Amino acid sequence: MSVLVVGSIALDTVKTPVEEHADQLGGSASYASLGASFFSPVQLVGVVGDDFPESEFDFWKQHRIDASGVQRAKGKTFRWSGEYAWDLNTRETKSVALNVFENFSPTLPENFRETEFVLLANIAPSLQSHVLDQMKRPRFVVADTMDLWIETTRKDLDALLPRVDLLILNDSEARQMTGETSLIRAGRKIRKAGPKYVAVKKGEHGALLFGEDEFFSCGAYPLEDIHDPTGAGDTFAGGVAGYLAGKTRGEVNFQQLRRALIYGSVLASFNVEAFSMDRMRSLTTDEIDQRYDMFRMMSHFEVLE
Ligand code: AMP
C-alpha cells in the first residue's frame, strides 16, 4: 500500500566542524519520502522553484516516489542552512529563505486522495490539516512537528491532534508542549490531547512510544561515524510510516508500531552517515535488514535464573 507524504522540499546548506556542503537536496518531505520508499510506494506532495534540479525528479522516480503532487512554482526553491557544533548534536539555523514555500498550499492530485496511509511531515499545522481535509478516508495518519509551530501556531497544532493516529516529536518539543520535565508524563499528556499514539524521539538515546495502556522504549543504533544529522527525524518518521503502509495488514497494532519504530531508527542511522541523502541514495534493503537484525541482537536480553 502507498503512503502519501507532504512537507517541505528544500535545498540545504549544512556545515559541520569538518565539512560544508551547499544546495543539497533537503526538506522534511524529501527525507521522509526517501525513508518511506524502502518499504512502500510513495506519493509526494510539495513545492519547488524553477531552480530545482530535474535530476531529483528522476531520482524520485527510480525510488518509486510519485512526484506528480510536487508543484513547480515560479521563483526559487525553499532554502535552509544550519551549522553543527562539535558534538554534532547542537545545531544553529543560519538562514531560512522561504521563497516559493511562502505561498505553498498543498493541493492533492485526485488519485492521491484515496490513499490510506498519510505522513504529514514537518510543515505548518494549518497546512497539515488542509491536507487531511482533502483526503477521503485516511486509515492511519502520522504527523511530525517542530518547536516553531508549538511556539507560534499552537491553536492550529491543537486542532490537528485529534485527527492524528501517531504524533512524532522530539524530547525537547514534548517538554515544551506540556511544561513537563518527565518525558513519561509529557508523552501521556500529549496522547490525551488527541493522538492515539505518541512517539518521543531522544536523538542518540532512542525513542519512547505511548499507547493507551502500552509503552515501549528503545535505544538508538550506536554509530561510530556521524557526518550530517540533518533530516534524521524526518527519515525516522518516513521509515515508520512507510513500514506501516507497506508491511502491515488490517488495523495497525502496538506490536507493529514497535517494529516500525525500530525500522525508522535503522533508516535514520543510515541517513546520518553521510551528507544530505547521499547514504540513502545507495542503500539496499539487505543492508536495512542486516542492521535491523543487529539492532535486535544488541537490544535483546533475558532475565538471569
Ligand atoms: P531535521 O534535521 O529533522 O530538523 O530536519 C531538517 C530539514 O528540515 C532540513 O532539510 C530543512 O530543509 C527542513 N526545514 C527547516 N526548517 C523548516 C521549516 N520551518 N519547515 C519545514 N521544513 C524545514
mmCIF file of C-alpha atoms and ligand atoms in Angstrom:
data_model
loop_
_atom_site.group_PDB
_atom_site.id
_atom_site.type_symbol
_atom_site.label_atom_id
_atom_site.label_comp_id
_atom_site.label_asym_id
_atom_site.label_seq_id
_atom_site.Cartn_x
_atom_site.Cartn_y
_atom_site.Cartn_z
ATOM 1 C CA MET A 1 0.000 0.000 0.000
ATOM 2 C CA SER A 2 1.209 3.544 -0.753
ATOM 3 C CA VAL A 3 1.896 6.298 1.716
ATOM 4 C CA LEU A 4 1.203 9.946 0.981
ATOM 5 C CA VAL A 5 3.943 12.285 2.200
ATOM 6 C CA VAL A 6 3.567 16.054 2.390
ATOM 7 C CA GLY A 7 6.123 18.520 3.726
ATOM 8 C CA SER A 8 8.969 20.799 2.729
ATOM 9 C CA ILE A 9 11.338 20.269 -0.189
ATOM 10 C CA ALA A 10 14.494 22.308 0.214
ATOM 11 C CA LEU A 11 17.988 22.992 -0.937
ATOM 12 C CA ASP A 12 20.057 22.886 2.252
ATOM 13 C CA THR A 13 23.471 24.234 3.088
ATOM 14 C CA VAL A 14 24.957 22.356 6.025
ATOM 15 C CA LYS A 15 28.187 22.992 7.876
ATOM 16 C CA THR A 16 29.832 20.713 10.429
ATOM 17 C CA PRO A 17 33.180 21.356 12.144
ATOM 18 C CA VAL A 18 34.884 19.404 9.342
ATOM 19 C CA GLU A 19 32.799 19.793 6.172
ATOM 20 C CA GLU A 20 30.390 22.111 4.366
ATOM 21 C CA HIS A 21 28.017 21.260 1.531
ATOM 22 C CA ALA A 22 25.782 23.764 -0.249
ATOM 23 C CA ASP A 23 22.427 23.435 -2.023
ATOM 24 C CA GLN A 24 21.914 19.757 -1.337
ATOM 25 C CA LEU A 25 18.525 18.072 -1.534
ATOM 26 C CA GLY A 26 16.789 18.557 1.838
ATOM 27 C CA GLY A 27 13.426 19.295 3.406
ATOM 28 C CA SER A 28 11.170 17.233 5.641
ATOM 29 C CA ALA A 29 9.245 15.631 2.757
ATOM 30 C CA SER A 30 12.379 14.747 0.782
ATOM 31 C CA TYR A 31 13.933 12.875 3.712
ATOM 32 C CA ALA A 32 10.629 11.309 4.781
ATOM 33 C CA SER A 33 9.621 10.108 1.331
ATOM 34 C CA LEU A 34 13.002 8.530 0.675
ATOM 35 C CA GLY A 35 12.865 6.805 4.074
ATOM 36 C CA ALA A 36 9.350 5.503 3.380
ATOM 37 C CA SER A 37 10.221 4.338 -0.136
ATOM 38 C CA PHE A 38 12.247 1.400 1.206
ATOM 39 C CA PHE A 39 9.004 -0.165 2.423
ATOM 40 C CA SER A 40 6.180 1.150 0.242
ATOM 41 C CA PRO A 41 5.460 3.256 -2.847
ATOM 42 C CA VAL A 42 5.248 6.975 -2.015
ATOM 43 C CA GLN A 43 3.047 9.805 -3.249
ATOM 44 C CA LEU A 44 4.933 13.033 -2.671
ATOM 45 C CA VAL A 45 3.302 16.461 -2.284
ATOM 46 C CA GLY A 46 5.323 19.671 -2.049
ATOM 47 C CA VAL A 47 6.588 22.685 -3.960
ATOM 48 C CA VAL A 48 9.888 23.518 -5.668
ATOM 49 C CA GLY A 49 11.104 26.548 -7.589
ATOM 50 C CA ASP A 50 12.333 26.803 -11.173
ATOM 51 C CA ASP A 51 15.932 26.365 -9.965
ATOM 52 C CA PHE A 52 15.247 22.856 -8.596
ATOM 53 C CA PRO A 53 17.313 20.197 -10.418
ATOM 54 C CA GLU A 54 15.318 17.996 -12.783
ATOM 55 C CA SER A 55 17.676 15.132 -11.881
ATOM 56 C CA GLU A 56 15.996 14.854 -8.446
ATOM 57 C CA PHE A 57 12.691 14.071 -10.169
ATOM 58 C CA ASP A 58 14.482 11.199 -11.970
ATOM 59 C CA PHE A 59 15.909 10.084 -8.632
ATOM 60 C CA TRP A 60 12.417 10.024 -7.061
ATOM 61 C CA LYS A 61 11.090 8.032 -9.980
ATOM 62 C CA GLN A 62 13.811 5.402 -9.520
ATOM 63 C CA HIS A 63 12.745 5.091 -5.883
ATOM 64 C CA ARG A 64 9.030 4.614 -6.717
ATOM 65 C CA ILE A 65 8.267 8.075 -5.386
ATOM 66 C CA ASP A 66 5.416 9.508 -7.452
ATOM 67 C CA ALA A 67 6.188 13.236 -7.595
ATOM 68 C CA SER A 68 3.076 14.234 -9.540
ATOM 69 C CA GLY A 69 1.970 16.139 -6.410
ATOM 70 C CA VAL A 70 5.090 18.322 -6.462
ATOM 71 C CA GLN A 71 4.263 21.750 -7.879
ATOM 72 C CA ARG A 72 6.957 23.664 -9.733
ATOM 73 C CA ALA A 73 6.340 27.329 -8.935
ATOM 74 C CA LYS A 74 7.904 30.473 -10.369
ATOM 75 C CA GLY A 75 10.777 31.595 -8.150
ATOM 76 C CA LYS A 76 13.422 29.971 -6.009
ATOM 77 C CA THR A 77 13.209 26.739 -4.020
ATOM 78 C CA PHE A 78 12.977 26.945 -0.204
ATOM 79 C CA ARG A 79 16.481 27.240 1.233
ATOM 80 C CA TRP A 80 17.650 26.408 4.728
ATOM 81 C CA SER A 81 21.117 26.462 6.206
ATOM 82 C CA GLY A 82 22.424 25.186 9.512
ATOM 83 C CA GLU A 83 25.674 24.715 11.365
ATOM 84 C CA TYR A 84 26.545 21.964 13.856
ATOM 85 C CA ALA A 85 28.786 22.268 16.904
ATOM 86 C CA TRP A 86 31.483 19.702 17.791
ATOM 87 C CA ASP A 87 29.057 17.293 19.437
ATOM 88 C CA LEU A 88 27.105 17.130 16.126
ATOM 89 C CA ASN A 89 24.021 17.488 18.246
ATOM 90 C CA THR A 90 23.667 21.185 18.886
ATOM 91 C CA ARG A 91 22.591 22.972 15.723
ATOM 92 C CA GLU A 92 22.159 26.608 14.869
ATOM 93 C CA THR A 93 19.907 27.665 11.995
ATOM 94 C CA LYS A 94 21.963 30.135 9.965
ATOM 95 C CA SER A 95 19.365 31.234 7.427
ATOM 96 C CA VAL A 96 15.933 30.431 6.082
ATOM 97 C CA ALA A 97 14.618 31.697 2.736
ATOM 98 C CA LEU A 98 11.047 30.520 2.273
ATOM 99 C CA ASN A 99 10.892 31.562 -1.404
ATOM 100 C CA VAL A 100 8.165 29.509 -3.191
ATOM 101 C CA PHE A 101 7.369 27.771 0.105
ATOM 102 C CA GLU A 102 5.911 31.034 1.455
ATOM 103 C CA ASN A 103 2.675 30.721 -0.547
ATOM 104 C CA PHE A 104 2.526 26.935 -0.599
ATOM 105 C CA SER A 105 -0.912 25.435 -0.230
ATOM 106 C CA PRO A 106 -0.806 21.683 -0.758
ATOM 107 C CA THR A 107 -3.339 20.501 -3.343
ATOM 108 C CA LEU A 108 -3.596 16.752 -3.706
ATOM 109 C CA PRO A 109 -3.960 15.203 -7.150
ATOM 110 C CA GLU A 110 -7.300 13.354 -7.401
ATOM 111 C CA ASN A 111 -5.643 9.902 -7.312
ATOM 112 C CA PHE A 112 -3.776 10.760 -4.055
ATOM 113 C CA ARG A 113 -6.973 11.473 -2.088
ATOM 114 C CA GLU A 114 -7.937 7.853 -1.535
ATOM 115 C CA THR A 115 -4.564 6.873 -0.046
ATOM 116 C CA GLU A 116 -4.997 5.218 3.336
ATOM 117 C CA PHE A 117 -1.643 5.985 4.973
ATOM 118 C CA VAL A 118 -0.547 9.588 5.375
ATOM 119 C CA LEU A 119 2.612 11.170 6.705
ATOM 120 C CA LEU A 120 2.264 14.857 7.476
ATOM 121 C CA ALA A 121 5.961 15.699 7.618
ATOM 122 C CA ASN A 122 7.056 18.900 9.285
ATOM 123 C CA ILE A 123 5.174 21.924 7.890
ATOM 124 C CA ALA A 124 2.750 24.421 9.442
ATOM 125 C CA PRO A 125 -0.087 22.527 11.224
ATOM 126 C CA SER A 126 -2.744 24.505 9.298
ATOM 127 C CA LEU A 127 -1.301 23.059 6.070
ATOM 128 C CA GLN A 128 -1.222 19.582 7.602
ATOM 129 C CA SER A 129 -4.940 19.946 8.416
ATOM 130 C CA HIS A 130 -5.601 21.257 4.916
ATOM 131 C CA VAL A 131 -4.143 18.020 3.525
ATOM 132 C CA LEU A 132 -6.406 15.903 5.741
ATOM 133 C CA ASP A 133 -9.423 17.954 4.604
ATOM 134 C CA GLN A 134 -8.760 16.713 1.064
ATOM 135 C CA MET A 135 -8.370 13.037 1.952
ATOM 136 C CA LYS A 136 -11.329 10.685 1.531
ATOM 137 C CA ARG A 137 -10.817 8.130 4.298
ATOM 138 C CA PRO A 138 -7.314 8.082 5.750
ATOM 139 C CA ARG A 139 -6.787 4.901 7.780
ATOM 140 C CA PHE A 140 -3.629 5.882 9.638
ATOM 141 C CA VAL A 141 -2.243 9.408 9.933
ATOM 142 C CA VAL A 142 1.308 10.058 11.152
ATOM 143 C CA ALA A 143 2.305 13.657 11.889
ATOM 144 C CA ASP A 144 5.593 15.325 12.727
ATOM 145 C CA THR A 145 6.004 18.810 14.152
ATOM 146 C CA MET A 146 8.669 21.195 15.471
ATOM 147 C CA ASP A 147 9.336 23.785 18.187
ATOM 148 C CA LEU A 148 8.454 26.661 15.821
ATOM 149 C CA TRP A 149 4.811 25.512 15.476
ATOM 150 C CA ILE A 150 4.449 24.743 19.193
ATOM 151 C CA GLU A 151 5.571 28.298 19.872
ATOM 152 C CA THR A 152 3.824 30.239 17.098
ATOM 153 C CA THR A 153 0.742 28.285 15.950
ATOM 154 C CA ARG A 154 -0.287 26.293 18.998
ATOM 155 C CA LYS A 155 -4.031 26.574 18.306
ATOM 156 C CA ASP A 156 -3.607 25.071 14.832
ATOM 157 C CA LEU A 157 -1.498 22.272 16.265
ATOM 158 C CA ASP A 158 -4.060 21.512 18.995
ATOM 159 C CA ALA A 159 -6.802 21.359 16.344
ATOM 160 C CA LEU A 160 -4.782 18.850 14.326
ATOM 161 C CA LEU A 161 -4.009 16.446 17.197
ATOM 162 C CA PRO A 162 -7.380 14.622 17.394
ATOM 163 C CA ARG A 163 -7.056 13.832 13.677
ATOM 164 C CA VAL A 164 -3.680 12.150 14.127
ATOM 165 C CA ASP A 165 -3.064 8.462 14.887
ATOM 166 C CA LEU A 166 0.658 8.783 15.655
ATOM 167 C CA LEU A 167 2.320 12.066 16.606
ATOM 168 C CA ILE A 168 6.127 12.113 16.418
ATOM 169 C CA LEU A 169 8.132 14.783 18.199
ATOM 170 C CA ASN A 170 11.460 15.057 19.965
ATOM 171 C CA ASP A 171 12.119 15.215 23.700
ATOM 172 C CA SER A 172 12.567 18.981 23.961
ATOM 173 C CA GLU A 173 9.408 19.552 21.908
ATOM 174 C CA ALA A 174 7.428 17.186 24.159
ATOM 175 C CA ARG A 175 8.616 19.119 27.211
ATOM 176 C CA GLN A 176 7.901 22.465 25.529
ATOM 177 C CA MET A 177 4.396 21.344 24.569
ATOM 178 C CA THR A 178 3.409 20.160 28.041
ATOM 179 C CA GLY A 179 5.590 22.046 30.508
ATOM 180 C CA GLU A 180 6.527 18.652 31.998
ATOM 181 C CA THR A 181 10.123 17.709 32.739
ATOM 182 C CA SER A 182 9.323 13.982 32.824
ATOM 183 C CA LEU A 183 9.074 12.572 29.296
ATOM 184 C CA ILE A 184 6.734 9.862 30.562
ATOM 185 C CA ARG A 185 4.294 12.447 31.867
ATOM 186 C CA ALA A 186 4.740 14.555 28.726
ATOM 187 C CA GLY A 187 4.068 11.624 26.370
ATOM 188 C CA ARG A 188 0.929 10.624 28.273
ATOM 189 C CA LYS A 189 -0.342 14.196 28.385
ATOM 190 C CA ILE A 190 0.117 14.688 24.639
ATOM 191 C CA ARG A 191 -1.683 11.407 23.938
ATOM 192 C CA LYS A 192 -4.641 12.623 25.974
ATOM 193 C CA ALA A 193 -4.811 15.716 23.739
ATOM 194 C CA GLY A 194 -5.790 13.600 20.730
ATOM 195 C CA PRO A 195 -3.324 11.262 19.040
ATOM 196 C CA LYS A 196 -3.898 7.531 19.531
ATOM 197 C CA TYR A 197 -0.140 7.016 19.845
ATOM 198 C CA VAL A 198 2.788 9.335 20.588
ATOM 199 C CA ALA A 199 6.454 8.706 19.769
ATOM 200 C CA VAL A 200 9.020 10.831 21.595
ATOM 201 C CA LYS A 201 12.497 10.807 19.975
ATOM 202 C CA LYS A 202 15.548 11.209 22.173
ATOM 203 C CA GLY A 203 18.194 11.591 19.462
ATOM 204 C CA GLU A 204 21.158 9.299 20.073
ATOM 205 C CA HIS A 205 19.335 7.906 23.126
ATOM 206 C CA GLY A 206 16.470 6.273 21.257
ATOM 207 C CA ALA A 207 12.714 6.741 21.439
ATOM 208 C CA LEU A 208 9.629 6.170 23.589
ATOM 209 C CA LEU A 209 6.253 5.032 22.327
ATOM 210 C CA PHE A 210 2.980 5.629 24.163
ATOM 211 C CA GLY A 211 -0.347 3.889 23.548
ATOM 212 C CA GLU A 212 -3.476 3.828 25.699
ATOM 213 C CA ASP A 213 -2.189 1.156 28.076
ATOM 214 C CA GLU A 214 1.001 0.271 26.266
ATOM 215 C CA PHE A 215 4.517 1.617 26.475
ATOM 216 C CA PHE A 216 7.723 0.837 24.582
ATOM 217 C CA SER A 217 11.239 2.171 24.979
ATOM 218 C CA CYS A 218 14.070 1.507 22.536
ATOM 219 C CA GLY A 219 17.644 2.683 22.164
ATOM 220 C CA ALA A 220 19.187 4.203 19.034
ATOM 221 C CA TYR A 221 21.528 2.231 16.807
ATOM 222 C CA PRO A 222 25.026 3.065 18.098
ATOM 223 C CA LEU A 223 27.130 4.704 15.395
ATOM 224 C CA GLU A 224 30.818 5.453 15.356
ATOM 225 C CA ASP A 225 30.827 7.904 12.470
ATOM 226 C CA ILE A 226 28.245 10.640 12.057
ATOM 227 C CA HIS A 227 28.694 13.108 9.224
ATOM 228 C CA ASP A 228 25.422 15.031 8.993
ATOM 229 C CA PRO A 229 22.499 14.620 11.420
ATOM 230 C CA THR A 230 20.183 16.751 9.251
ATOM 231 C CA GLY A 231 16.911 15.029 8.448
ATOM 232 C CA ALA A 232 17.347 12.164 10.919
ATOM 233 C CA GLY A 233 13.934 12.899 12.442
ATOM 234 C CA ASP A 234 12.244 13.141 9.050
ATOM 235 C CA THR A 235 13.868 9.917 7.866
ATOM 236 C CA PHE A 236 12.738 8.213 11.077
ATOM 237 C CA ALA A 237 9.147 9.378 10.501
ATOM 238 C CA GLY A 238 9.338 8.260 6.854
ATOM 239 C CA GLY A 239 10.628 4.826 7.839
ATOM 240 C CA VAL A 240 7.863 4.415 10.433
ATOM 241 C CA ALA A 241 5.051 5.499 8.070
ATOM 242 C CA GLY A 242 6.457 3.558 5.102
ATOM 243 C CA TYR A 243 6.790 0.397 7.178
ATOM 244 C CA LEU A 244 3.190 0.676 8.417
ATOM 245 C CA ALA A 245 1.851 1.275 4.894
ATOM 246 C CA GLY A 246 3.921 -1.394 3.192
ATOM 247 C CA LYS A 247 4.269 -4.135 5.751
ATOM 248 C CA THR A 248 1.118 -4.251 7.881
ATOM 249 C CA ARG A 249 -2.315 -5.625 7.082
ATOM 250 C CA GLY A 250 -5.594 -4.672 8.759
ATOM 251 C CA GLU A 251 -5.642 -2.365 11.729
ATOM 252 C CA VAL A 252 -2.279 -1.093 12.959
ATOM 253 C CA ASN A 253 -1.482 -2.540 16.386
ATOM 254 C CA PHE A 254 1.117 -1.730 19.029
ATOM 255 C CA GLN A 255 3.344 -4.679 18.133
ATOM 256 C CA GLN A 256 3.587 -3.427 14.544
ATOM 257 C CA LEU A 257 4.266 0.089 15.767
ATOM 258 C CA ARG A 258 7.160 -1.175 17.885
ATOM 259 C CA ARG A 259 8.704 -2.802 14.828
ATOM 260 C CA ALA A 260 8.052 0.303 12.731
ATOM 261 C CA LEU A 261 9.895 2.394 15.317
ATOM 262 C CA ILE A 262 12.951 0.161 15.051
ATOM 263 C CA TYR A 263 12.927 0.319 11.250
ATOM 264 C CA GLY A 264 12.602 4.109 11.498
ATOM 265 C CA SER A 265 15.643 4.204 13.794
ATOM 266 C CA VAL A 266 17.620 1.955 11.448
ATOM 267 C CA LEU A 267 16.916 4.229 8.484
ATOM 268 C CA ALA A 268 17.758 7.360 10.473
ATOM 269 C CA SER A 269 21.068 5.755 11.469
ATOM 270 C CA PHE A 270 21.997 5.246 7.819
ATOM 271 C CA ASN A 271 20.929 8.764 6.909
ATOM 272 C CA VAL A 272 23.365 10.475 9.278
ATOM 273 C CA GLU A 273 26.360 8.541 7.925
ATOM 274 C CA ALA A 274 26.725 10.972 5.001
ATOM 275 C CA PHE A 275 25.669 14.477 3.963
ATOM 276 C CA SER A 276 22.157 15.159 2.693
ATOM 277 C CA MET A 277 20.595 11.907 1.412
ATOM 278 C CA ASP A 278 23.855 10.561 -0.004
ATOM 279 C CA ARG A 279 23.990 7.398 2.089
ATOM 280 C CA MET A 280 20.357 6.583 1.402
ATOM 281 C CA ARG A 281 20.806 7.025 -2.329
ATOM 282 C CA SER A 282 22.818 3.808 -2.449
ATOM 283 C CA LEU A 283 21.171 1.983 0.470
ATOM 284 C CA THR A 284 19.767 -1.522 -0.146
ATOM 285 C CA THR A 285 17.009 -3.447 1.641
ATOM 286 C CA ASP A 286 19.571 -6.125 2.529
ATOM 287 C CA GLU A 287 21.628 -3.548 4.415
ATOM 288 C CA ILE A 288 18.497 -2.367 6.238
ATOM 289 C CA ASP A 289 17.553 -5.924 7.226
ATOM 290 C CA GLN A 290 21.087 -6.696 8.419
ATOM 291 C CA ARG A 291 21.163 -3.632 10.630
ATOM 292 C CA TYR A 292 17.673 -4.416 11.935
ATOM 293 C CA ASP A 293 18.864 -7.900 12.961
ATOM 294 C CA MET A 294 21.966 -6.458 14.577
ATOM 295 C CA PHE A 295 19.817 -3.915 16.446
ATOM 296 C CA ARG A 296 17.606 -6.736 17.709
ATOM 297 C CA MET A 297 20.573 -8.762 18.900
ATOM 298 C CA MET A 298 22.094 -5.787 20.683
ATOM 299 C CA SER A 299 18.848 -4.897 22.491
ATOM 300 C CA HIS A 300 17.849 -8.433 23.418
ATOM 301 C CA PHE A 301 18.287 -9.609 26.981
ATOM 302 C CA GLU A 302 16.987 -12.376 29.178
ATOM 303 C CA VAL A 303 16.267 -12.447 32.873
ATOM 304 C CA LEU A 304 19.041 -14.375 34.692
ATOM 305 C CA GLU A 305 17.867 -17.510 36.524
HETATM 306 P P1 AMP B 1 15.615 17.915 10.990
HETATM 307 O O1 AMP B 1 17.096 17.693 10.943
HETATM 308 O O2 AMP B 1 14.832 16.636 11.200
HETATM 309 O O3 AMP B 1 15.230 19.002 11.933
HETATM 310 O O4 AMP B 1 15.161 18.396 9.540
HETATM 311 C C1 AMP B 1 15.929 19.254 8.781
HETATM 312 C C2 AMP B 1 15.205 19.595 7.499
HETATM 313 O O5 AMP B 1 14.063 20.410 7.791
HETATM 314 C C3 AMP B 1 16.096 20.383 6.551
HETATM 315 O O6 AMP B 1 16.305 19.602 5.396
HETATM 316 C C4 AMP B 1 15.308 21.669 6.271
HETATM 317 O O7 AMP B 1 15.263 21.963 4.903
HETATM 318 C C5 AMP B 1 13.916 21.408 6.811
HETATM 319 N N1 AMP B 1 13.327 22.579 7.467
HETATM 320 C C6 AMP B 1 13.966 23.525 8.219
HETATM 321 N N2 AMP B 1 13.082 24.461 8.677
HETATM 322 C C7 AMP B 1 11.856 24.077 8.240
HETATM 323 C C8 AMP B 1 10.520 24.618 8.376
HETATM 324 N N3 AMP B 1 10.279 25.741 9.069
HETATM 325 N N4 AMP B 1 9.501 23.962 7.785
HETATM 326 C C9 AMP B 1 9.729 22.823 7.110
HETATM 327 N N5 AMP B 1 10.946 22.269 6.913
HETATM 328 C C10 AMP B 1 12.011 22.881 7.477
#
